[in-house]
Every structure is written in structure tokens, then in C-alpha cells.
XYZ file of C-alpha atoms in Angstrom:
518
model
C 47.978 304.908 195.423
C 49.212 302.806 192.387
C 50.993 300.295 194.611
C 47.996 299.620 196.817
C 45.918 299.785 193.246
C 48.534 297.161 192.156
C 47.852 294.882 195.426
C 44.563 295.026 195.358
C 44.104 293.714 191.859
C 46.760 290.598 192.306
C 45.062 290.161 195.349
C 41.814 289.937 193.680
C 43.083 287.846 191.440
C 44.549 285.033 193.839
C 41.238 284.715 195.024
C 39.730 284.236 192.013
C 42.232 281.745 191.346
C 41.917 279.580 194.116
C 37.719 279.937 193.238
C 38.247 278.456 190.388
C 40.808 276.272 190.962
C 39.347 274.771 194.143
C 35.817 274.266 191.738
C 37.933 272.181 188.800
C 39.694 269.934 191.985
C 36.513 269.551 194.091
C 37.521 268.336 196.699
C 37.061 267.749 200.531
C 40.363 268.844 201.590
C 40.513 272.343 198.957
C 37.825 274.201 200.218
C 37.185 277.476 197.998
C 37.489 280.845 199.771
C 33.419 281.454 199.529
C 33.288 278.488 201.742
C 35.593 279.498 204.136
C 34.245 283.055 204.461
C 30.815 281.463 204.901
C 31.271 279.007 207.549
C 34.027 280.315 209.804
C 33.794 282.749 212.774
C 36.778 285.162 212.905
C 36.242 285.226 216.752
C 37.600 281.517 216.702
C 40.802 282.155 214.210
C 41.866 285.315 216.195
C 42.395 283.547 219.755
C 45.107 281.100 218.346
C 46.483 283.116 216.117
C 47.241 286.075 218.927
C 48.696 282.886 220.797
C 50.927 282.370 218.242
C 52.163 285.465 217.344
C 53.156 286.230 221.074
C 55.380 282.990 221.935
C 56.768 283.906 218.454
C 57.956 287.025 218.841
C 59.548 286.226 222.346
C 61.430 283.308 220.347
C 62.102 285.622 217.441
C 63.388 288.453 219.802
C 65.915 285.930 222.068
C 67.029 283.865 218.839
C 68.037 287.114 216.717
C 69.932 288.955 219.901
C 71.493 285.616 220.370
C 72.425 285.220 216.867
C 73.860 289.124 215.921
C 76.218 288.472 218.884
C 77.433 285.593 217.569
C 77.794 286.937 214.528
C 79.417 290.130 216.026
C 82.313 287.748 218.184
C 82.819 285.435 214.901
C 83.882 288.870 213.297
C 86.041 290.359 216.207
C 87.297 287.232 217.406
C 88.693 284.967 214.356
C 89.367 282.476 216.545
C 85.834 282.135 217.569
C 84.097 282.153 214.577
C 84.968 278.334 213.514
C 83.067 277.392 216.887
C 80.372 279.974 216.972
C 79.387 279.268 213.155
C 79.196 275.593 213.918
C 77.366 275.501 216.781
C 75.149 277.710 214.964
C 74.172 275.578 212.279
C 73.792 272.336 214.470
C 70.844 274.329 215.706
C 69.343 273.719 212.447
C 70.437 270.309 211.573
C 69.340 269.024 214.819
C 66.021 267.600 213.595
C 63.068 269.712 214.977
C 60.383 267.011 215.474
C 63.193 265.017 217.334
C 63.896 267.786 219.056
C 60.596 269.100 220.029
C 59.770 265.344 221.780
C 63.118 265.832 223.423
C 62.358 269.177 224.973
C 58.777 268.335 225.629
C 60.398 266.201 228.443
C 62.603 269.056 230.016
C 60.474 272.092 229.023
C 57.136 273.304 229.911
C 54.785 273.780 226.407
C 55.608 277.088 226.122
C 59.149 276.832 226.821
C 59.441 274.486 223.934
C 57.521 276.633 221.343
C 59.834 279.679 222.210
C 62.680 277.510 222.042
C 62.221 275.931 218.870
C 60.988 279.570 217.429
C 64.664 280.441 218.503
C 66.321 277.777 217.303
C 64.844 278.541 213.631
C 65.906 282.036 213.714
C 69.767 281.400 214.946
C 71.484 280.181 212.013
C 70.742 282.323 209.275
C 70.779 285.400 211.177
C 74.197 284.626 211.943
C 74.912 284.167 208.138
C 73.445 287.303 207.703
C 75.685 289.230 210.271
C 78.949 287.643 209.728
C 78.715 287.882 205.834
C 77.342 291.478 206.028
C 80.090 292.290 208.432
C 82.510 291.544 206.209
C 81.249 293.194 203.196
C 82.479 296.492 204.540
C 84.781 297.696 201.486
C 88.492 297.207 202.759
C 89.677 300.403 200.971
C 87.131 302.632 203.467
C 88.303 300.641 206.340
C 92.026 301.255 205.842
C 90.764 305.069 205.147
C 89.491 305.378 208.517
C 92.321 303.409 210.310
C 94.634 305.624 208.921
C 92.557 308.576 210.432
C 93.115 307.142 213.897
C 89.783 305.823 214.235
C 89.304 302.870 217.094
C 87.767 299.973 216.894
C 84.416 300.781 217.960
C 84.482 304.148 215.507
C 85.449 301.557 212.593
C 83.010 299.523 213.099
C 79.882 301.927 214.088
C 81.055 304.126 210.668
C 82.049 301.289 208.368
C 81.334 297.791 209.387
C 77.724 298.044 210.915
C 76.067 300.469 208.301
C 77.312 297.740 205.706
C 76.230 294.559 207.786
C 72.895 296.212 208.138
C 71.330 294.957 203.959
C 72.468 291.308 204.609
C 71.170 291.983 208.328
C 68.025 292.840 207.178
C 67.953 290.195 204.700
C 68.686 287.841 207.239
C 65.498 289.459 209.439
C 63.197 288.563 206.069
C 63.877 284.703 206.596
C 63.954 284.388 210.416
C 60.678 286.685 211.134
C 58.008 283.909 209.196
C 60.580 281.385 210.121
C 59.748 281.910 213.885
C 56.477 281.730 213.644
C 56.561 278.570 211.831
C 58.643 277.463 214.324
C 56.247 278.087 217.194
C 53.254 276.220 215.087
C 55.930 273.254 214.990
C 55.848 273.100 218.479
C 52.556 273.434 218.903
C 52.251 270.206 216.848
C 54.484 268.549 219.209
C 53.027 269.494 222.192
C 50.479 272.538 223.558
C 47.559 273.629 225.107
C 47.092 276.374 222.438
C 47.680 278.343 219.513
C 47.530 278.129 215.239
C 49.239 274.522 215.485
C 46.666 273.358 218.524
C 43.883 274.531 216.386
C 44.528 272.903 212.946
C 45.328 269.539 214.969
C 41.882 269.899 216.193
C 40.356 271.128 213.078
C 41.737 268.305 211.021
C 40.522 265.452 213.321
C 36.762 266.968 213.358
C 37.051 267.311 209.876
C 36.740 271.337 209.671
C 38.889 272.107 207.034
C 37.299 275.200 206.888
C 38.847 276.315 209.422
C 42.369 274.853 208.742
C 42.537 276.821 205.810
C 41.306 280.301 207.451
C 43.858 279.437 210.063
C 46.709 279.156 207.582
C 45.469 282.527 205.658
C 45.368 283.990 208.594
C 48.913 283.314 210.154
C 50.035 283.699 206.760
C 49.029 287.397 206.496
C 50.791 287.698 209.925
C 53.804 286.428 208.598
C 53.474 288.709 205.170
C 53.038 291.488 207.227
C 56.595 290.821 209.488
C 58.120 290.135 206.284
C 57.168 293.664 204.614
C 57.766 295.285 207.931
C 61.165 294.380 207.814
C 61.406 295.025 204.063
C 60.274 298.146 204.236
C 63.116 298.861 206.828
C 65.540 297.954 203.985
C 64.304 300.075 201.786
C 64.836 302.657 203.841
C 67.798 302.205 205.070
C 69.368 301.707 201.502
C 67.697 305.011 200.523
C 69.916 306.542 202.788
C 73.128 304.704 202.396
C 75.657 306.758 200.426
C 75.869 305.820 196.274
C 79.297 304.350 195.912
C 80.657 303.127 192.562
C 82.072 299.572 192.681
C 83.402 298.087 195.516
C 87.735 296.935 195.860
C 87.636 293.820 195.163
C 88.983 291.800 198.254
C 91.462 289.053 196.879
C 92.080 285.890 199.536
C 95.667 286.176 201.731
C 97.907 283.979 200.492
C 97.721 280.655 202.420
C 101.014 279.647 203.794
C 100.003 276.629 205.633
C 100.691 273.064 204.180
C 98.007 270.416 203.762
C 99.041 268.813 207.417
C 99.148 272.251 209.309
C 95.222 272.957 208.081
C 94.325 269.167 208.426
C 95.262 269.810 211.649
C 94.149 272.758 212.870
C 90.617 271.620 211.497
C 90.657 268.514 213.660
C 91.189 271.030 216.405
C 88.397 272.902 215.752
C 86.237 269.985 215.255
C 86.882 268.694 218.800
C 86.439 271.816 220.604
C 82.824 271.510 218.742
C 82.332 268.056 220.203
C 83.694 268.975 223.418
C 81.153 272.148 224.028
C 78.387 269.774 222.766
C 78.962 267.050 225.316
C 78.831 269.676 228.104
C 75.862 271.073 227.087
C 74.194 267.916 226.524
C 75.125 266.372 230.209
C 74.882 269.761 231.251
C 71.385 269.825 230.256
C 69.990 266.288 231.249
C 71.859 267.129 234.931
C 70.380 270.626 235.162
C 66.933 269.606 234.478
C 66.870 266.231 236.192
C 65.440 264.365 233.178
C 64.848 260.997 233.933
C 67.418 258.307 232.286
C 64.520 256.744 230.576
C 63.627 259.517 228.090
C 67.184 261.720 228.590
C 69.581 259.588 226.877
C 73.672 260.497 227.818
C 76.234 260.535 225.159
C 77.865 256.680 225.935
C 74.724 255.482 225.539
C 74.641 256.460 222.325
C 78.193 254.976 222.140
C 77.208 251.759 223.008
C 74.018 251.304 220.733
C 76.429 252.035 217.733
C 79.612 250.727 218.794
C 79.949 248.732 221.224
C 77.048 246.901 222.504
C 76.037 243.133 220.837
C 73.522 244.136 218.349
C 75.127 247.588 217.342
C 75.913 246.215 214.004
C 72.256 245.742 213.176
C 71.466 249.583 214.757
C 74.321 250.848 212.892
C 72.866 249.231 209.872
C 69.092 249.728 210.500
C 70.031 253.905 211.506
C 72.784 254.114 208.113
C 70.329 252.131 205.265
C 67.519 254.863 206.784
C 69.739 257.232 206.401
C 70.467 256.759 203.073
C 67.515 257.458 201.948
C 66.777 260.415 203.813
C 69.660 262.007 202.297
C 68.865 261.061 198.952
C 65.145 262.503 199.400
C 66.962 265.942 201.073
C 69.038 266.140 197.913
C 65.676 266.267 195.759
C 64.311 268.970 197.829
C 67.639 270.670 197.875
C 67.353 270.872 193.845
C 63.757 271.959 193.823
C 64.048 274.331 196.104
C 67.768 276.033 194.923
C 66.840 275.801 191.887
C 63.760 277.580 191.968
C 64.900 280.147 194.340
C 67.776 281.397 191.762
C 65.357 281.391 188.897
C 62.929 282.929 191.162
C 65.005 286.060 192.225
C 66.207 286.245 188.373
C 62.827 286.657 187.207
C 62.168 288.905 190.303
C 64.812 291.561 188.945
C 63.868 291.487 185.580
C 59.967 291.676 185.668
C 58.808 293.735 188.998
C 55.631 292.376 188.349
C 56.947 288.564 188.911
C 58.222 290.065 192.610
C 54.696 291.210 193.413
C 53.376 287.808 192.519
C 55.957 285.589 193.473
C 56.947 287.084 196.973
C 53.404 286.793 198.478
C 53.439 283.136 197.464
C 56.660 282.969 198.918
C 55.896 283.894 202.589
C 53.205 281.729 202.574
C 54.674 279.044 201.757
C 57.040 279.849 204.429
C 54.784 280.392 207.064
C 51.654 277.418 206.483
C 52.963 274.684 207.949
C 53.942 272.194 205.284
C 51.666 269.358 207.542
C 48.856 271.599 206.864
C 49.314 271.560 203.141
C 50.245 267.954 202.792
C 47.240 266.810 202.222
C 46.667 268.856 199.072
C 50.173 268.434 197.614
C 49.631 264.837 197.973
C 46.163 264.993 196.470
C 47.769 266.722 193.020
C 51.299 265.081 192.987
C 50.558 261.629 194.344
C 53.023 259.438 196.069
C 56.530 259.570 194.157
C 59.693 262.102 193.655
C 58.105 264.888 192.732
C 55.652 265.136 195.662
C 59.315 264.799 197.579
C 61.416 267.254 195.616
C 58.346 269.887 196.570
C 57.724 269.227 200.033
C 61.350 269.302 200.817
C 61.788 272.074 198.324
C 58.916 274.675 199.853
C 61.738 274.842 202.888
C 64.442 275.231 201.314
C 62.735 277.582 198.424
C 62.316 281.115 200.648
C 66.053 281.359 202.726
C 67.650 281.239 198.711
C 64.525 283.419 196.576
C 65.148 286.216 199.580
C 68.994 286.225 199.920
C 69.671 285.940 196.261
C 67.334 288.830 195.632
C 68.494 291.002 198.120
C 72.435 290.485 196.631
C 71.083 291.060 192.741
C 69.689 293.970 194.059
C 72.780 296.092 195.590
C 74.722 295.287 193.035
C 76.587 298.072 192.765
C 74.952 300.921 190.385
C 78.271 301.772 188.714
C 79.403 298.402 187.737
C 75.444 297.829 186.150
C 75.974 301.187 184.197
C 79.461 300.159 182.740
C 78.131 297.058 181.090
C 75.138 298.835 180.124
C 77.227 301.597 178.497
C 79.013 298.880 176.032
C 75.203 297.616 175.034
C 73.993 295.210 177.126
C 70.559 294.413 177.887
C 68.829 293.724 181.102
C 69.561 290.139 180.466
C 72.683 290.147 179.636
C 73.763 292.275 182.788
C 72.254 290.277 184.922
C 74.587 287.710 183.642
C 77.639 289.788 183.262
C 77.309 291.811 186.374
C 74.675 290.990 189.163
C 75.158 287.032 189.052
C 78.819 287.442 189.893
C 77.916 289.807 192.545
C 75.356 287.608 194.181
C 77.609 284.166 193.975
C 78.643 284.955 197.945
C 75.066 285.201 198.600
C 74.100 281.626 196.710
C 77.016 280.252 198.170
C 75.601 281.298 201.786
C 72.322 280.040 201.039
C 73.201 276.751 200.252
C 74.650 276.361 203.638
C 71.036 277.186 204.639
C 69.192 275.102 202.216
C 70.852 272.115 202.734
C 69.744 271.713 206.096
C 66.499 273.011 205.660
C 65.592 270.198 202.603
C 66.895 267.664 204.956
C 64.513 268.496 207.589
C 61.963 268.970 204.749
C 62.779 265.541 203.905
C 62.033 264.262 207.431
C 58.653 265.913 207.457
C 57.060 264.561 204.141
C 59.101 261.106 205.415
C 57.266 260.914 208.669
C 53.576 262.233 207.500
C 53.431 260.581 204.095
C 56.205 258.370 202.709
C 56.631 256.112 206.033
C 60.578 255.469 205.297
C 63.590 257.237 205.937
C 65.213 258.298 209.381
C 62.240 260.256 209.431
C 59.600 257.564 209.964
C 61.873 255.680 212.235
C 62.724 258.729 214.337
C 58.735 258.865 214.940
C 58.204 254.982 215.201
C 61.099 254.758 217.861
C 59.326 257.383 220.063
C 56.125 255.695 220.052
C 57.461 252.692 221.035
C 59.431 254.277 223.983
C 62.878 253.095 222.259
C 64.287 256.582 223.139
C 68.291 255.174 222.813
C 67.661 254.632 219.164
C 65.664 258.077 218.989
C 68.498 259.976 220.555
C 71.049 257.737 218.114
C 69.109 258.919 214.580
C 69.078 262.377 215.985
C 72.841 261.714 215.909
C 74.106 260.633 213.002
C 71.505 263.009 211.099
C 72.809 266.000 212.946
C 76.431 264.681 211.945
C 75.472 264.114 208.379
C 73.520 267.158 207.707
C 76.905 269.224 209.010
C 79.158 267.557 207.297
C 77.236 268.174 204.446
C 77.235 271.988 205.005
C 80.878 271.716 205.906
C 81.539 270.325 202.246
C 79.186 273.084 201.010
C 81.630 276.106 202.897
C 84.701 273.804 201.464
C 83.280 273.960 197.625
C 82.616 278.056 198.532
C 86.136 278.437 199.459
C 87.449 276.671 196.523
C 85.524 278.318 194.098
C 85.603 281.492 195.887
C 89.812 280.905 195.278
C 89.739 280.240 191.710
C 87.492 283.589 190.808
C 89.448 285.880 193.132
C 86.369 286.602 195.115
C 86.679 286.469 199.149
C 84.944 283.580 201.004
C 81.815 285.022 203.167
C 82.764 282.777 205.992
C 86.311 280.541 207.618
């Protein structure tokens, strides 16, 4: 019973909290919890909220199967895992709200809210698998090869059981992650659910009812998450105690500057080329009318070639700008306080019962529902940007860094703790090291994330950035300049994470530690 004791009372307390805290702000848009309780009917937050969880579930269901088989053929196949791992993370620095008015034009509504709940789940689960596939310790898999074992025996004995942790870890991020991506595209476009509802809410003033509609999906969303968590735990109760792990040093790279210069261009065009056909695959498969469904020489011309693509170019590359420069805010907010988060987490269990509740929701409110209030206590300015474009970027790093300071292994903990060393200073000596694959692989997810953070608190509040014009060309039908800023963010925002993997690697080189992805 202690746990639940535990719960109860932090529970408790977070309500008095907010009491209080909503009493000292008094305001219209920070209701307090009495008022909510008082004035909402739970018949009316149920309906939207089942809506919601069922579109997201289908979306989390097709994005994760889609994802671990990626993952599995990026392992197998080390030819395909340059391809599959980039088209993987375009899905997630393809702007959503760009993207959701794109599909809204091909789709039906609920096509496009499973879709984007897919497309939020793909990229880190396939971080997860590929990274936990290949922490399978090399000196057990040349063990079993020696016995004879086949492929499918080595990896259903060795590989899988140790993918299964990062997996898992993976599952933690993409289960709220889905269900905020349904919400987004209910904001986009829908005839129901959580998203609908607030929308409505907001406009006839209720905000009430906002709030018991972003508790409500947030307990949802804190429930998947400990669900899956609780899967974990079991499953590393009954993985086998092994002491520490051979330490996998990088094969010698024989290839000269040219050769990799090279075969990287390769790789990069066999990117571009499975990109165009989907994209004129796409427009030609669903008919979309040349209006709104903009082809990829289109594009061409409004940057390169046509009369005035100078002044797009220069419009698209000065918004850009500072779109990146508000991403790289968030990006330092939200890193930042993931690591320190996760630190304190395995030092003080009491910080993970506080911090990780915060943490979902924060993950699963939509960050247009909570605008309002951030902007009412940070104002206008850097630091209302740094925390908006943070909160997305916060959860992926606070529950992968976590999960890699926690299996650290229990032998190499006990030898640094035999020579004297406190809690602190093995976390420095021992679990840090441990867990740099794991930062490394969350920055690749951050990044992207505090870009598209950016864009949000861009487009709702700050009314600059590729963000606003991204929403200002839509309304005013210029949907060759939409399609054009969805470009060259997409194409900044990866090669971004590209120079992110290229820092891992080099790092990853100079401390004898093996990259988690090519």
C-alpha cells in the first residue's frame, strides 16, 4: 500500500497547489480545481475524450508496427538503414500544422488524425529499436554463433531480449505522443474529439471545461505511460544480472575523405529520389487538385527559377532564420532540463514521483491549450520561447536519459562504489558515461521536436518566423509558398539532425564508445 499511500499524498498535494496558486494569479484563464469540479459535467468530458483515445490508439498501433520494422531492416540490412533512418525522421521534421492543412485536402478528418498520431510515433520508436538492437553485448553474440545458432535463434536469444529496455523506452514517448498527435489534428480539422472540444470551449469562453478536458486526457496519457512502464519493470526483473558489458570499439575506417563524401551523396539522393515518388505518387493517387497539391518543380520555380524567386528565397530564408534561432532556445530549455531532470530522478526517488507526472502532462495537454497561461506568467520575450519550445522537446530526453542511467550495469556501479564513491560521484563516474548513447539519441529527437515547438508558439503568439508565414500563406490561398516553407524547414531541421548524428559519431570515436546509429 505505501506506493498508492505515496500517490495519494503528492496527488493531494498538486491539488492543493494549483488551489492556491490559481487564488494568488486570479485569473480568467487559471481556473482553480474547486471551480472546475463545480461547474463541469463529466458526461460532456467523457464523449471527446473516448473519441480521442480511439483514433489514437489506431495511429499509435500502425505508427509503432511501422516503425519496429524499420528499425528491424535498418539492423539486418546495413544498407538500408541510411534510407530507412532518414525517411524516418523527415516524418518529424515535416512541420505538423503544415502538414495537417496538407492532408486535410487528401484525407478524410479521421484519416488525418490517425495519420498525424502515426507520424508522431515513427521516429523515435525507430531510435528506440535500432539503438536497442544493437546494444546486444558482442561477446554473447559471437558465443552463440559459435554454437551454430542461425540468424533468427541469434536474434530471438540475444538481440530482441536486449532491444526490448530501449523498446520500451521508446513505447514511453510515442504512447502520450500519439494522443497529442490526434488532438493536433483535431485542431486542424474534425468533427470531434478533446481538440474539437477545447476549440469550442475556448471561443464560448468555458475554460472550465478546457482545463477538465486537459486533466482528463492527461490522466489517459499517464495511465499509457505507466502501462508501458510497468511492462519494463517487468521485463527487467526478469532479464538475467550480467556484470559489465564488452565494450564495443568502432572498426577501423578504411575509406578516405572522397570515398565517404561520396557514398553520402549517394545516400542522400536515393532519399530525394523516394521522396519525389511519394510526393507525385501521392498528389496522382488521390487526385488532389493543382490548386492546393503543389508538385515538386513548382517548388523549383518559386525558389529558383521564376522572376521574383529572389524575393521568396529571401522572404522564406530571413523567416527562417529566426525560426531556427527560436528552436535553438527551446532545444536548450528543454535538453537541458531533461538531463538535470533524469539526474535528479536517480538520485532522489521522490523527485521521479513528482517530476514524471508533470512530465506526461506536459506531454500530453496540448501546448495551444496552455498558451494562454504561459503567456499570462512569462509575457512576450525569450523565455516564454525557450519554454514553449522546450515543454516538446523536455519528455523524449527526461524519459530516454532515465531509462539509460537506470540499466547501467550493476557491476560497474558497485566497482566505483567499492573505491568510495558516493551516489553523486557515481553517477558521474559511471552512469553518465553509460547514458551518453542515449543523450546523443535524444538530441536527434529534440532537435526536431523544439523546432516544431518553435513553429507553434510562432504561429499562436509571437506572429514571426516560418511559423506565422506558413499560417498566413494558407489563409491567403498562396499554397506554392506554403508547400515551399514546408521545404526548406523540412531540409533544415534534417540537416540539423544530420550534424547532430555527425557530432555523435565523432565524439562517440574519440571515447571508444560505438555510435547508436550509421
Amino acid at each position: 500500500m505505501r506506493p498508492l499511500i505515496r500517490a495519494a499524498v503528492l496527488a493531494l498535494a498538486a491539488v492543493a497547489g494549483w488551489q492556491v496558486l490559481a487564488t494568488i494569479v486570479d485569473s480568467t484563464v487559471y481556473p482553480t480545481p474547486w471551480e472546475i469540479v463545480s461547474t463541469v459535467e463529466v458526461a460532456g468530458i467523457l464523449e471527446p475524450v473516448g473519441q480521442t483515445v480511439r483514433l489514437a490508439i489506431i495511429g499509435f498501433v500502425i505508427g509503432v508496427s511501422v516503425s519496429i520494422a524499420i528499425g528491424v531492416l535498418a539492423v539486418a540490412f546495413p544498407s538500408f538503414e541510411p534510407l530507412g533512418l532518414q525517411l524516418a525522421l523527415l516524418t518529424y521534421t515535416v512541420p505538423v500544422l503544415a502538414l495537417g492543412s496538407i492532408l486535410a485536402t487528401i484525407w478524410p478528418a479521421t484519416g488525418t488524425r490517425i495519420t498525424i498520431a502515426a507520424l508522431y510515433t515513427v521516429y523515435t520508436t525507430v531510435i528506440g529499436t535500432v539503438v536497442g538492437l544493437r546494444s546486444a553485448d558482442r561477446h554473447s553474440l559471437e558465443l552463440i554463433e559459435a554454437l551454430g545458432a542461425s540468424r533468427l535463434g541469434r536474434a530471438r536469444l540475444i538481440e530482441l531480449p536486449a532491444a526490448l529496455p530501449s523498446v520500451l523506452a521508446a513505447l514511453k514517448i510515442a504512447a502520450p505522443a500519439a494522443i497529442l498527435g490526434t488532438i493536433i489534428g483535431e485542431y486542424i480539422g474534425g468533427e470531434g474529439g478533446v481538440g474539437v472540444a477545447m476549440l469550442s470551449s475556448q471561443r464560448l469562453g468555458a475554460v472550465e471545461r478546457v482545463w477538465a478536458l486537459a486533466v482528463a486526457i492527461s490522466l489517459v496519457a499517464g495511465g499509457a505511460y505507466l502501462v508501458i512502464a510497468a511492462v519494463e519493470r517487468a521485463v527487467d526483473r526478469r532479464r538475467p544480472s550480467v556484470g559489465i558489458p564488452s565494450r564495443r570499439v568502432p572498426a577501423p575506417n578504411d575509406r578516405s575523405t572522397a570515398e565517404r563524401l561520396v557514398q553520402a551523396g549517394v545516400r542522400g539522393l536515393a532519399v530525394i529520389g523516394v521522396v519525389m515518388v511519394i510526393w507525385y505518387g501521392g498528389l496522382r493517387l488521390f487526385d488532389v487538385n493543382s490548386f492546393v497539391g503543389i508538385t515538386p518543380d513548382r517548388v523549383w520555380g518559386h525558389l529558383v527559377t521564376e522572376p521574383d524567386a529572389a524575393a521568396n528565397r529571401s522572404e522564406l530564408f530571413g523567416e527562417l532564420a529566426i525560426t531556427l534561432g527560436h528552436g535553438a532556445l527551446g532545444f536548450v530549455f528543454g535538453t537541458g532540463a531533461g538531463v538535470i531532470g533524469a539526474v535528479a530522478m536517480r538520485l532522489a526517488p521522490l523527485a521521479e514521483r513528482v517530476l514524471l507526472p508533470l512530465a506526461v502532462a506536459a506531454q500530453s495537454v496540448p501546448v495551444v491549450a496552455l498558451l494562454p497561461l504561459i503567456l499570462l506568467l512569462l509575457g512576450r520575450g525569450n523565455l516564454l520561447v525557450g519554454v514553449v519550445a522546450g515543454l516538446v522537446s523536455f519528455f523524449p530526453t527526461l524519459v530516454n536519459v532515465d531509462a539509460a542511467l537506470a540499466r547501467t550495469p550493476r557491476a560497474a556501479v558497485d566497482l566505483v562504489a567499492a573505491t568510495g564513491a558516493g551516489p553523486t560521484r557515481n553517477l558521474v563516474l559511471t552512469r553518465l558515461p553509460y547514458a551518453a548513447p542515449a543523450l546523443f539519441a535524444s538530441a536527434r529527437i529534440a532537435i526536431p521536436a523544439s523546432v516544431a515547438g518553435a513553429l507553434l508558439v510562432e504561429w499562436q503568439v509571437l506572429g514571426n518566423g516560418i511559423g506565422r508565414l506558413m499560417v498566413t500563406a494558407a489563409l491567403q490561398s498562396r499554397y506554392v509558398h506554403l508547400w515551399s516553407a514546408v521545404v526548406v524547414i523540412s531540409v533544415a531541421t534534417t540537416l540539423i539532425a544530420l550534424l547532430a548524428l555527425g557530432a555523435e559519431r565523432i565524439i562517440s570515436s574519440r571515447f571508444g564508445l560505438e555510435s547508436t546509429l550509421s
